[in-house]
CSV table of C-alpha atoms and ligand atoms in Angstrom, one decimal:
chain,number,residue,atom,x,y,z
A,164,MET,CA,65.1,55.4,24.3
A,165,LYS,CA,63.7,56.2,21.0
A,166,ARG,CA,60.5,54.5,22.1
A,167,LEU,CA,60.4,56.6,25.3
A,168,PHE,CA,60.7,59.8,23.3
A,169,PHE,CA,57.9,58.6,21.1
A,170,ILE,CA,55.7,57.9,24.1
A,171,VAL,CA,56.5,61.3,25.8
A,172,GLY,CA,55.9,63.1,22.5
A,173,PHE,CA,52.6,61.3,22.1
A,174,LEU,CA,51.4,62.1,25.6
A,175,LEU,CA,52.6,65.7,25.1
A,176,SER,CA,50.5,66.0,21.9
A,177,ILE,CA,47.4,64.6,23.7
A,178,ASN,CA,48.0,67.2,26.4
A,179,ILE,CA,48.4,70.0,23.9
A,180,SER,CA,45.3,69.0,22.0
A,181,ALA,CA,43.3,68.8,25.2
A,182,GLN,CA,44.5,72.3,26.1
A,183,THR,CA,43.5,73.5,22.6
A,184,ASP,CA,40.1,71.9,23.0
A,185,ALA,CA,39.6,73.5,26.4
A,186,GLU,CA,40.6,76.9,25.0
A,187,ASN,CA,38.3,76.6,22.0
A,188,ILE,CA,35.4,75.5,24.1
A,189,ARG,CA,36.0,78.4,26.5
A,190,LYS,CA,35.9,80.8,23.4
A,191,ILE,CA,32.6,79.2,22.3
A,192,TYR,CA,30.9,79.7,25.7
A,193,THR,CA,32.3,83.2,26.1
A,194,ASN,CA,31.1,84.3,22.7
A,195,SER,CA,27.6,82.8,23.3
A,196,LEU,CA,27.2,84.5,26.7
A,197,THR,CA,28.6,87.9,25.7
A,198,ASN,CA,27.9,88.1,22.0
A,199,GLY,CA,25.3,85.5,21.3
A,200,LYS,CA,22.6,85.9,18.6
A,201,SER,CA,20.2,83.1,19.7
A,202,TYR,CA,18.1,85.3,22.0
A,203,GLU,CA,17.7,88.1,19.5
A,204,TRP,CA,16.7,85.6,16.8
A,205,LEU,CA,14.2,84.0,19.1
A,206,ASP,CA,12.7,87.4,20.0
A,207,HIS,CA,12.0,88.0,16.3
A,208,LEU,CA,10.8,84.5,15.6
A,209,SER,CA,8.4,84.6,18.7
A,210,ASN,CA,7.3,88.2,18.8
A,211,LYS,CA,7.5,89.4,15.2
A,212,ILE,CA,6.5,86.2,13.5
A,213,GLY,CA,4.6,84.2,16.2
A,214,PRO,CA,3.1,80.7,15.8
A,215,ARG,CA,4.4,78.6,12.9
A,216,LEU,CA,2.1,75.8,12.3
A,217,SER,CA,3.0,73.9,9.1
A,218,GLY,CA,1.3,75.6,6.1
A,219,SER,CA,0.6,78.8,7.9
A,220,LEU,CA,1.7,82.3,7.0
A,221,GLY,CA,3.9,82.2,10.2
A,222,ALA,CA,5.7,79.2,9.0
A,223,GLU,CA,6.3,80.8,5.6
A,224,ARG,CA,7.7,84.0,7.2
A,225,ALA,CA,9.9,81.9,9.5
A,226,VAL,CA,11.4,80.2,6.4
A,227,GLU,CA,12.2,83.6,4.8
A,228,TYR,CA,13.5,85.1,8.1
A,229,THR,CA,15.9,82.3,9.1
A,230,LYS,CA,17.2,82.0,5.5
A,231,GLU,CA,18.0,85.7,5.5
A,232,GLU,CA,19.7,85.6,8.9
A,233,LEU,CA,21.8,82.5,7.9
A,234,GLU,CA,22.8,84.4,4.7
A,235,LYS,CA,24.1,87.2,6.9
A,236,LEU,CA,26.5,84.8,8.6
A,237,GLY,CA,28.7,84.4,5.6
A,238,LEU,CA,28.3,80.6,5.4
A,239,ASP,CA,29.5,78.8,2.3
A,240,LYS,CA,26.0,77.9,1.2
A,241,VAL,CA,22.4,78.6,2.3
A,242,TRP,CA,19.4,77.0,0.6
A,243,LEU,CA,15.8,76.0,0.9
A,244,GLN,CA,14.8,72.3,0.5
A,245,PRO,CA,11.2,72.0,-0.8
A,246,VAL,CA,8.9,69.7,1.1
A,247,MET,CA,5.1,69.2,0.9
A,248,VAL,CA,3.5,69.5,4.3
A,249,PRO,CA,0.0,68.9,5.8
A,250,LYS,CA,-2.1,72.0,6.6
A,251,TRP,CA,-4.5,71.8,9.5
A,252,ILE,CA,-6.3,74.9,10.8
A,253,ARG,CA,-7.9,75.4,14.2
A,254,GLY,CA,-10.7,77.8,13.0
A,255,LEU,CA,-12.8,79.6,15.6
A,256,PRO,CA,-11.9,79.2,19.3
A,257,GLU,CA,-13.3,76.0,20.8
A,258,PHE,CA,-16.1,76.1,23.3
A,259,ALA,CA,-17.0,73.6,26.1
A,260,TYR,CA,-19.0,73.2,29.2
A,261,ILE,CA,-20.1,70.7,31.8
A,262,GLU,CA,-23.9,70.6,32.3
A,263,THR,CA,-24.9,69.3,35.8
A,264,LEU,CA,-28.6,70.1,35.5
A,265,PRO,CA,-30.5,71.4,32.5
A,266,GLY,CA,-29.3,74.9,32.0
A,267,MET,CA,-26.7,74.7,34.8
A,268,THR,CA,-23.4,74.9,33.1
A,269,THR,CA,-19.7,75.4,34.0
A,270,HIS,CA,-17.4,76.6,31.2
A,271,VAL,CA,-14.2,74.6,30.8
A,272,ASN,CA,-11.0,75.3,28.7
A,273,ILE,CA,-10.3,73.0,25.8
A,274,CYS,CA,-8.4,73.0,22.5
A,275,ALA,CA,-8.8,70.8,19.5
A,276,LEU,CA,-6.0,68.3,19.1
A,277,GLY,CA,-3.9,68.7,15.9
A,278,GLY,CA,-5.5,66.7,13.1
A,279,SER,CA,-8.9,66.4,14.7
A,280,VAL,CA,-12.1,66.7,12.8
A,281,GLU,CA,-14.6,69.4,13.7
A,282,THR,CA,-17.7,68.8,15.7
A,283,PRO,CA,-21.1,68.9,13.9
A,284,ASP,CA,-22.4,72.5,13.6
A,285,GLY,CA,-24.5,72.2,16.8
A,286,GLY,CA,-21.5,70.8,18.7
A,287,VAL,CA,-21.4,67.4,20.6
A,288,ARG,CA,-23.4,66.8,23.7
A,289,ALA,CA,-23.2,63.5,25.5
A,290,HIS,CA,-22.7,61.6,28.8
A,291,VAL,CA,-19.1,61.0,29.7
A,292,VAL,CA,-17.2,57.8,30.4
A,293,GLU,CA,-13.9,58.5,32.3
A,294,VAL,CA,-10.9,56.1,31.7
A,295,GLN,CA,-7.3,56.2,32.7
A,296,GLY,CA,-6.0,54.9,29.4
A,297,ILE,CA,-6.6,53.0,26.2
A,298,GLU,CA,-6.3,49.6,27.9
A,299,GLU,CA,-9.1,50.5,30.3
A,300,LEU,CA,-11.2,51.8,27.4
A,301,LYS,CA,-10.8,48.5,25.5
A,302,ALA,CA,-11.8,46.5,28.6
A,303,LEU,CA,-15.2,48.3,28.7
A,304,SER,CA,-18.2,46.7,27.2
A,305,PRO,CA,-19.1,48.5,23.9
A,306,ASP,CA,-22.5,49.7,25.1
A,307,LYS,CA,-20.8,51.7,27.9
A,308,VAL,CA,-18.9,53.6,25.2
A,309,LYS,CA,-21.3,53.9,22.3
A,310,GLY,CA,-22.8,57.4,22.0
A,311,LYS,CA,-20.6,58.8,24.9
A,312,ILE,CA,-17.7,61.2,25.1
A,313,VAL,CA,-14.6,59.3,26.3
A,314,PHE,CA,-12.6,61.2,28.9
A,315,PHE,CA,-8.9,60.1,29.1
A,316,ASN,CA,-7.7,61.3,32.5
A,317,ARG,CA,-4.4,59.6,33.1
A,318,ALA,CA,-2.1,62.2,34.7
A,319,MET,CA,1.7,62.4,34.0
A,320,GLN,CA,3.6,60.6,36.6
A,321,ALA,CA,5.0,63.2,39.0
A,322,ASP,CA,7.8,61.1,40.6
A,323,LEU,CA,9.7,60.6,37.3
A,324,ILE,CA,12.7,62.9,37.3
A,325,ASP,CA,12.9,63.0,33.5
A,326,THR,CA,9.6,64.6,32.6
A,327,PHE,CA,9.9,63.3,29.0
A,328,GLU,CA,9.5,59.8,30.5
A,329,ALA,CA,6.3,61.0,32.2
A,330,TYR,CA,5.1,62.5,28.9
A,331,GLY,CA,5.9,59.2,27.1
A,332,GLY,CA,3.8,57.4,29.6
A,333,CYS,CA,0.7,59.4,28.7
A,334,ALA,CA,1.1,60.5,25.1
A,335,ASP,CA,-0.8,57.4,23.7
A,336,GLN,CA,-4.1,58.6,25.0
A,337,ARG,CA,-3.7,61.9,23.2
A,338,TYR,CA,-2.3,60.4,20.0
A,339,ALA,CA,-4.5,57.3,19.6
A,340,GLY,CA,-7.4,57.9,22.1
A,341,ALA,CA,-9.9,59.2,19.4
A,342,MET,CA,-9.0,56.3,17.1
A,343,GLU,CA,-9.7,53.7,19.7
A,344,ALA,CA,-12.8,55.4,21.1
A,345,GLY,CA,-14.1,56.0,17.5
A,346,LYS,CA,-13.9,52.2,16.8
A,347,LEU,CA,-16.2,51.6,19.8
A,348,GLY,CA,-18.9,54.2,18.7
A,349,ALA,CA,-18.0,57.1,21.0
A,350,VAL,CA,-19.0,60.5,19.7
A,351,GLY,CA,-16.1,62.6,21.0
A,352,VAL,CA,-12.9,62.4,23.1
A,353,ILE,CA,-11.6,64.7,25.8
A,354,VAL,CA,-8.0,64.2,26.9
A,355,ARG,CA,-6.3,65.5,30.1
A,356,SER,CA,-3.6,67.9,29.0
A,357,LEU,CA,0.0,66.6,29.1
A,358,ASN,CA,1.1,69.0,31.8
A,359,LEU,CA,2.5,68.1,35.2
A,360,ARG,CA,1.2,71.2,37.0
A,361,LEU,CA,-2.4,72.2,37.6
A,362,ASP,CA,-3.4,75.2,35.6
A,363,ASP,CA,-6.0,76.5,33.2
A,364,PHE,CA,-4.2,76.0,29.8
A,365,PRO,CA,-5.1,73.2,27.4
A,366,HIS,CA,-2.2,71.6,25.6
A,367,THR,CA,-2.6,70.6,22.0
A,368,GLY,CA,-0.5,68.0,20.1
A,369,SER,CA,-0.8,65.5,17.3
A,370,MET,CA,-3.4,62.7,17.1
A,371,THR,CA,-4.2,60.1,14.5
A,372,TYR,CA,-7.3,58.2,13.2
A,373,GLY,CA,-5.1,55.6,11.5
A,374,ASN,CA,-7.1,53.9,8.8
A,375,LEU,CA,-10.5,54.5,10.4
A,376,PRO,CA,-13.3,55.2,7.9
A,377,VAL,CA,-14.5,58.8,7.9
A,378,SER,CA,-17.7,57.8,9.6
A,379,GLN,CA,-15.8,56.7,12.7
A,380,ARG,CA,-13.6,59.8,13.0
A,381,ILE,CA,-14.7,61.6,16.1
A,382,PRO,CA,-13.6,65.1,17.3
A,383,SER,CA,-11.0,65.1,20.1
A,384,ALA,CA,-9.8,67.9,22.3
A,385,ALA,CA,-7.5,68.5,25.3
A,386,ILE,CA,-8.8,69.9,28.5
A,387,SER,CA,-6.7,71.9,31.0
A,388,THR,CA,-5.5,70.0,34.0
A,389,ASN,CA,-7.6,72.1,36.4
A,390,HIS,CA,-10.7,71.3,34.4
A,391,ALA,CA,-9.8,67.7,34.0
A,392,GLU,CA,-9.8,67.5,37.8
A,393,LEU,CA,-13.1,69.4,38.0
A,394,LEU,CA,-14.7,67.1,35.4
A,395,SER,CA,-13.5,64.0,37.2
A,396,THR,CA,-14.8,65.3,40.5
A,397,MET,CA,-18.2,66.1,39.1
A,398,LEU,CA,-18.4,62.7,37.4
A,399,ALA,CA,-17.7,61.1,40.8
A,400,LEU,CA,-20.5,63.0,42.3
A,401,ASP,CA,-23.0,62.4,39.5
A,402,PRO,CA,-22.1,60.1,36.6
A,403,THR,CA,-25.1,61.3,34.6
A,404,ILE,CA,-23.8,64.8,33.9
A,405,THR,CA,-23.3,65.8,30.3
A,406,PHE,CA,-20.4,67.5,28.5
A,407,PHE,CA,-20.7,69.8,25.5
A,408,PHE,CA,-18.0,70.9,23.1
A,409,LYS,CA,-17.7,72.6,19.8
A,410,GLN,CA,-14.8,73.1,17.5
A,411,ASN,CA,-14.5,73.8,13.8
A,412,CYS,CA,-10.9,72.8,12.9
A,413,LYS,CA,-10.2,71.4,9.4
A,414,GLN,CA,-7.6,69.3,7.5
A,415,MET,CA,-6.8,71.1,4.2
A,416,ALA,CA,-4.8,69.9,1.2
A,417,ASP,CA,-1.0,69.6,1.5
A,418,VAL,CA,1.0,72.8,0.7
A,419,GLN,CA,4.5,73.6,-0.3
A,420,SER,CA,7.0,74.5,2.4
A,421,TYR,CA,10.7,74.2,3.0
A,422,ASN,CA,13.6,73.0,5.3
A,423,VAL,CA,16.1,75.8,5.7
A,424,ILE,CA,19.7,74.7,5.4
A,425,GLY,CA,23.0,76.5,5.9
A,426,GLN,CA,26.5,75.0,5.5
A,427,ILE,CA,30.1,75.6,6.3
A,428,THR,CA,32.1,73.4,3.9
A,429,GLY,CA,34.7,71.3,5.5
A,430,SER,CA,38.4,72.1,4.8
A,431,GLU,CA,39.8,68.5,4.9
A,432,PHE,CA,36.8,66.2,4.6
A,433,PRO,CA,34.1,68.2,2.8
A,434,ASP,CA,32.2,65.0,2.0
A,435,GLU,CA,31.6,64.1,5.6
A,436,TYR,CA,28.6,65.9,7.0
A,437,ILE,CA,27.7,67.0,10.5
A,438,VAL,CA,24.1,68.2,11.1
A,439,VAL,CA,22.8,70.4,13.9
A,440,GLY,CA,19.1,71.2,13.9
A,441,GLY,CA,15.7,71.9,15.4
A,442,HIS,CA,12.3,72.3,13.9
A,443,LEU,CA,11.0,75.5,12.5
A,444,ASP,CA,7.3,74.7,12.7
A,445,SER,CA,5.4,75.0,16.0
A,446,TRP,CA,1.9,74.6,17.4
A,447,ASP,CA,-0.4,77.5,17.1
A,448,LEU,CA,-1.5,78.3,20.7
A,449,GLY,CA,1.6,80.0,21.9
A,450,ASP,CA,4.5,81.1,19.7
A,451,GLY,CA,6.6,78.0,20.1
A,452,SER,CA,9.5,79.7,21.9
A,453,HIS,CA,10.6,76.6,23.7
A,454,ASP,CA,9.2,74.1,21.1
A,455,ASP,CA,11.2,74.6,19.1
A,456,GLY,CA,12.1,78.2,18.5
A,457,ALA,CA,14.9,77.6,21.0
A,458,GLY,CA,16.3,74.6,19.1
A,459,VAL,CA,16.2,76.6,15.9
A,460,VAL,CA,18.1,79.6,17.1
A,461,GLN,CA,20.6,77.5,19.1
A,462,SER,CA,21.4,75.4,16.0
A,463,MET,CA,21.8,78.6,13.9
A,464,ASP,CA,24.1,80.0,16.5
A,465,VAL,CA,26.3,76.8,16.5
A,466,LEU,CA,27.6,77.7,13.0
A,467,ARG,CA,28.1,81.4,14.0
A,468,LEU,CA,29.9,80.4,17.2
A,469,LEU,CA,32.3,78.1,15.4
A,470,LYS,CA,33.1,80.8,12.9
A,471,GLU,CA,33.5,83.6,15.4
A,472,SER,CA,35.7,81.4,17.6
A,473,GLY,CA,38.1,81.1,14.7
A,474,ILE,CA,37.4,77.4,14.3
A,475,LYS,CA,37.7,76.1,10.7
A,476,PRO,CA,35.8,72.9,10.5
A,477,LYS,CA,37.5,70.0,8.8
A,478,ARG,CA,34.1,68.5,7.9
A,479,SER,CA,31.1,70.1,6.4
A,480,ILE,CA,28.8,71.4,9.2
A,481,ARG,CA,25.1,71.9,8.3
A,482,VAL,CA,22.4,73.7,10.2
A,483,VAL,CA,19.0,72.2,9.2
A,484,LEU,CA,15.8,73.9,10.3
A,485,PHE,CA,13.3,71.1,9.8
A,486,MET,CA,9.7,71.9,8.8
A,487,ASN,CA,6.6,70.0,10.1
A,488,GLU,CA,8.0,68.0,13.0
A,489,GLU,CA,4.8,68.6,15.0
A,490,ASN,CA,2.2,67.1,12.7
A,491,GLY,CA,3.9,65.0,10.1
A,492,LEU,CA,7.7,64.9,10.3
A,493,ARG,CA,7.8,65.6,6.6
A,494,GLY,CA,10.9,67.8,6.8
A,495,GLY,CA,13.0,65.3,8.7
A,496,LYS,CA,11.9,62.5,6.3
A,497,LYS,CA,12.6,64.7,3.2
A,498,TYR,CA,16.1,65.7,4.5
A,499,ALA,CA,17.1,62.0,5.0
A,500,GLU,CA,15.6,61.0,1.7
A,501,ILE,CA,17.6,63.6,-0.2
A,502,ALA,CA,20.8,62.8,1.8
A,503,ARG,CA,20.4,59.1,0.8
A,504,SER,CA,19.7,59.8,-2.8
A,505,LYS,CA,22.9,61.9,-3.0
A,506,ASN,CA,24.9,59.3,-1.1
A,507,GLU,CA,26.0,62.0,1.4
A,508,ASN,CA,28.1,60.6,4.2
A,509,HIS,CA,26.5,61.9,7.4
A,510,ILE,CA,28.7,61.0,10.4
A,511,PHE,CA,27.0,63.0,13.2
A,512,ALA,CA,23.7,64.7,13.8
A,513,LEU,CA,22.6,66.7,16.9
A,514,GLU,CA,19.1,67.9,17.6
A,515,SER,CA,17.8,70.4,20.1
A,516,ASP,CA,14.1,69.9,20.7
A,517,SER,CA,13.6,69.6,24.4
A,518,GLY,CA,13.2,73.3,25.3
A,519,GLY,CA,15.6,76.2,25.9
A,520,PHE,CA,16.4,75.4,29.5
A,521,THR,CA,19.8,75.0,31.3
A,522,PRO,CA,21.7,72.3,29.4
A,523,ARG,CA,22.6,69.2,31.4
A,524,GLY,CA,24.2,67.2,28.6
A,525,PHE,CA,23.3,64.8,25.8
A,526,SER,CA,21.8,61.5,25.1
A,527,PHE,CA,23.5,59.5,22.4
A,528,ASP,CA,22.2,56.9,19.9
A,529,CYS,CA,25.5,55.2,19.0
A,530,ASN,CA,27.5,52.0,19.6
A,531,ASP,CA,29.6,51.4,22.7
A,532,ALA,CA,32.9,52.2,21.1
A,533,VAL,CA,31.8,55.7,20.0
A,534,PHE,CA,30.1,56.2,23.4
A,535,ASP,CA,33.4,55.4,25.2
A,536,LYS,CA,35.1,58.0,23.0
A,537,VAL,CA,32.5,60.6,23.9
A,538,LEU,CA,32.9,59.8,27.6
A,539,GLY,CA,36.6,60.7,27.2
A,540,TRP,CA,35.4,64.3,26.4
A,541,GLN,CA,33.4,64.7,29.6
A,542,ASP,CA,36.1,66.6,31.5
A,543,LEU,CA,36.0,69.3,28.8
A,544,PHE,CA,32.4,70.0,29.7
A,545,LYS,CA,32.8,70.0,33.5
A,546,PRO,CA,33.5,73.7,33.9
A,547,TYR,CA,30.1,74.4,32.3
A,548,LEU,CA,28.2,72.0,34.6
A,549,ILE,CA,27.4,69.7,31.7
A,550,HIS,CA,27.5,66.2,33.2
A,551,TYR,CA,24.7,64.1,31.6
A,552,PHE,CA,26.2,61.7,29.0
A,553,GLU,CA,23.9,58.7,28.5
A,554,LYS,CA,22.9,56.4,25.8
A,555,GLY,CA,19.4,56.9,24.6
A,556,GLY,CA,17.2,58.6,22.0
A,557,SER,CA,18.2,61.6,20.0
A,558,GLY,CA,15.5,63.6,18.2
A,559,ALA,CA,12.5,63.1,15.9
A,560,ASP,CA,13.8,65.1,13.0
A,561,ILE,CA,17.3,63.4,12.8
A,562,GLY,CA,15.8,60.0,13.5
A,563,PRO,CA,15.3,59.3,9.7
A,564,LEU,CA,19.0,59.7,9.2
A,565,LYS,CA,19.7,56.7,11.4
A,566,SER,CA,22.1,54.1,10.0
A,567,ASP,CA,25.2,52.1,11.2
A,568,ASN,CA,27.5,54.9,10.2
A,569,ILE,CA,26.0,57.9,12.0
A,570,VAL,CA,26.1,59.0,15.6
A,571,LEU,CA,22.8,60.7,16.7
A,572,ALA,CA,22.5,62.9,19.7
A,573,GLY,CA,20.0,65.1,21.5
A,574,LEU,CA,20.7,68.0,23.7
A,575,LYS,CA,19.3,67.3,27.2
A,576,PRO,CA,18.3,70.5,29.0
A,577,ASP,CA,16.7,70.4,32.5
A,578,SER,CA,13.2,69.2,31.8
A,579,GLN,CA,11.3,70.1,35.0
A,580,ARG,CA,9.4,73.1,33.6
A,581,TYR,CA,9.2,72.0,30.0
A,582,PHE,CA,5.7,70.6,30.2
A,583,ASP,CA,4.3,73.7,31.8
A,584,TYR,CA,4.7,75.3,28.3
A,585,HIS,CA,4.7,72.4,25.8
A,586,HIS,CA,2.1,72.9,23.0
A,587,ALA,CA,0.2,75.4,25.1
A,588,ALA,CA,-0.5,79.2,25.0
A,589,THR,CA,2.1,79.6,27.7
A,590,ASP,CA,5.0,78.7,25.3
A,591,VAL,CA,6.0,82.3,24.7
A,592,PHE,CA,9.3,84.3,24.6
A,593,SER,CA,9.1,85.3,28.2
A,594,ALA,CA,9.3,81.7,29.3
A,595,VAL,CA,12.8,81.4,27.9
A,596,ASN,CA,15.8,82.6,29.9
A,597,LYS,CA,18.5,84.3,27.8
A,598,ARG,CA,21.5,82.7,29.6
A,599,GLU,CA,20.0,79.3,29.7
A,600,LEU,CA,19.3,79.5,25.9
A,601,GLU,CA,22.9,80.7,25.2
A,602,LEU,CA,24.5,78.0,27.4
A,603,GLY,CA,22.5,75.4,25.3
A,604,ALA,CA,23.9,76.9,22.1
A,605,ALA,CA,27.5,76.8,23.4
A,606,THR,CA,27.1,73.3,24.7
A,607,MET,CA,25.9,72.1,21.3
A,608,ALA,CA,28.6,74.0,19.4
A,609,SER,CA,31.3,72.4,21.7
A,610,LEU,CA,30.1,68.9,20.9
A,611,VAL,CA,30.0,69.7,17.2
A,612,TYR,CA,33.5,71.0,17.5
A,613,LEU,CA,34.7,67.8,19.1
A,614,PHE,CA,33.0,65.5,16.6
A,615,ASP,CA,34.4,67.7,13.8
A,616,THR,CA,38.0,67.5,15.3
A,617,TYR,CA,38.1,63.8,16.1
A,618,GLY,CA,35.4,62.3,13.8
A,619,THR,CA,33.4,59.2,14.9
A,620,GLY,CA,36.2,56.7,14.2
A,621,THR,CA,37.3,54.7,17.2
A,622,LYS,CA,40.6,53.1,16.1
B,145,LIG,ZN1,9.3,70.0,19.3
């Protein structure tokens, strides 16, 4: 009999806590949709500050602004974590054309890839060799490549539902194309923009020369998808046409910057840390509203939403706005390095860096036991149409925190439109929908709430 009472009592307590959880999550969503701050913060970040490339004035102002806004929230602690970051500047706008006959030119839209060297003063003019990827380039005889501009034209795969997968399938030509072509004596690289739709906007992104000697470092640029199609068609008609491009970007010395951090100190387990974050830097062509202004303001709002919903976290909850994800990941590495040196026990980290679109769920980097525990929370998310709970990657900035003791997760918004904007001049405030952004913030806050309440233990 005693045992029966115990079981009934136990089941009752589960029921009550499930009810409390549902109520708290309802409060979080209501607050985000009726009283959210994320959209207002994003407006300022995008329209008053603008692009935030590492080492730029915009990045510096974004550090000051977000620190001030976090201070207004009445958190227990707000501080800046110094980190040295690379500084690359685009310089004058790039210029490029296809020349079909002497003097007969067609202008095309390009942008230098982040980290690229400039062209010589007079620009680069050469015949073009088109390839679909690095493997195809490597299979060519070196005399076919020497003195040429290599044109990487592999398109993102349209039938993949997760567009990040399509991106992953093509990013190598942007990242390492110039390094591989430089080894073979090419004089420049043009890469099809990583964009699923056909339009006129070139998309930048990071690239590397690895350990190539300076003499083999050739300029590389992205070309809009429309102009990639045009160039490919013209080459098919006449392989002897030439391509000209000029850019005067530069890599400068590293400069001082900061991660911005705010914390609610835990009431029961202050030495257990939960991190929620996005990256404060952005590329320079648009204003980085989706990438990753959205993740920044959503992460900031997670702490505000918990406070405003009357939730007193048991564990310490930190918002971390990482600097330099785009072209160095220095902020993410620095945060993990300091956390390790202080022996801080991080149990859970959540990143939002996939755009400010309608949230679908999360991907989790954790063991099966924790994942089973997470699956037990699925019903709580059903009213909000959050249904995607899968094991997978998390995010670049929280990646360096990875250990056996931490659960990492990434917010998974709908990804269909993300690459229309990613790293391009189109990534601006008007591309972000207020409700979609706010739903993302609430979804993140709800998961943080659950990990704070139940921890990551599975016994
Ligand atoms: Zn990003």
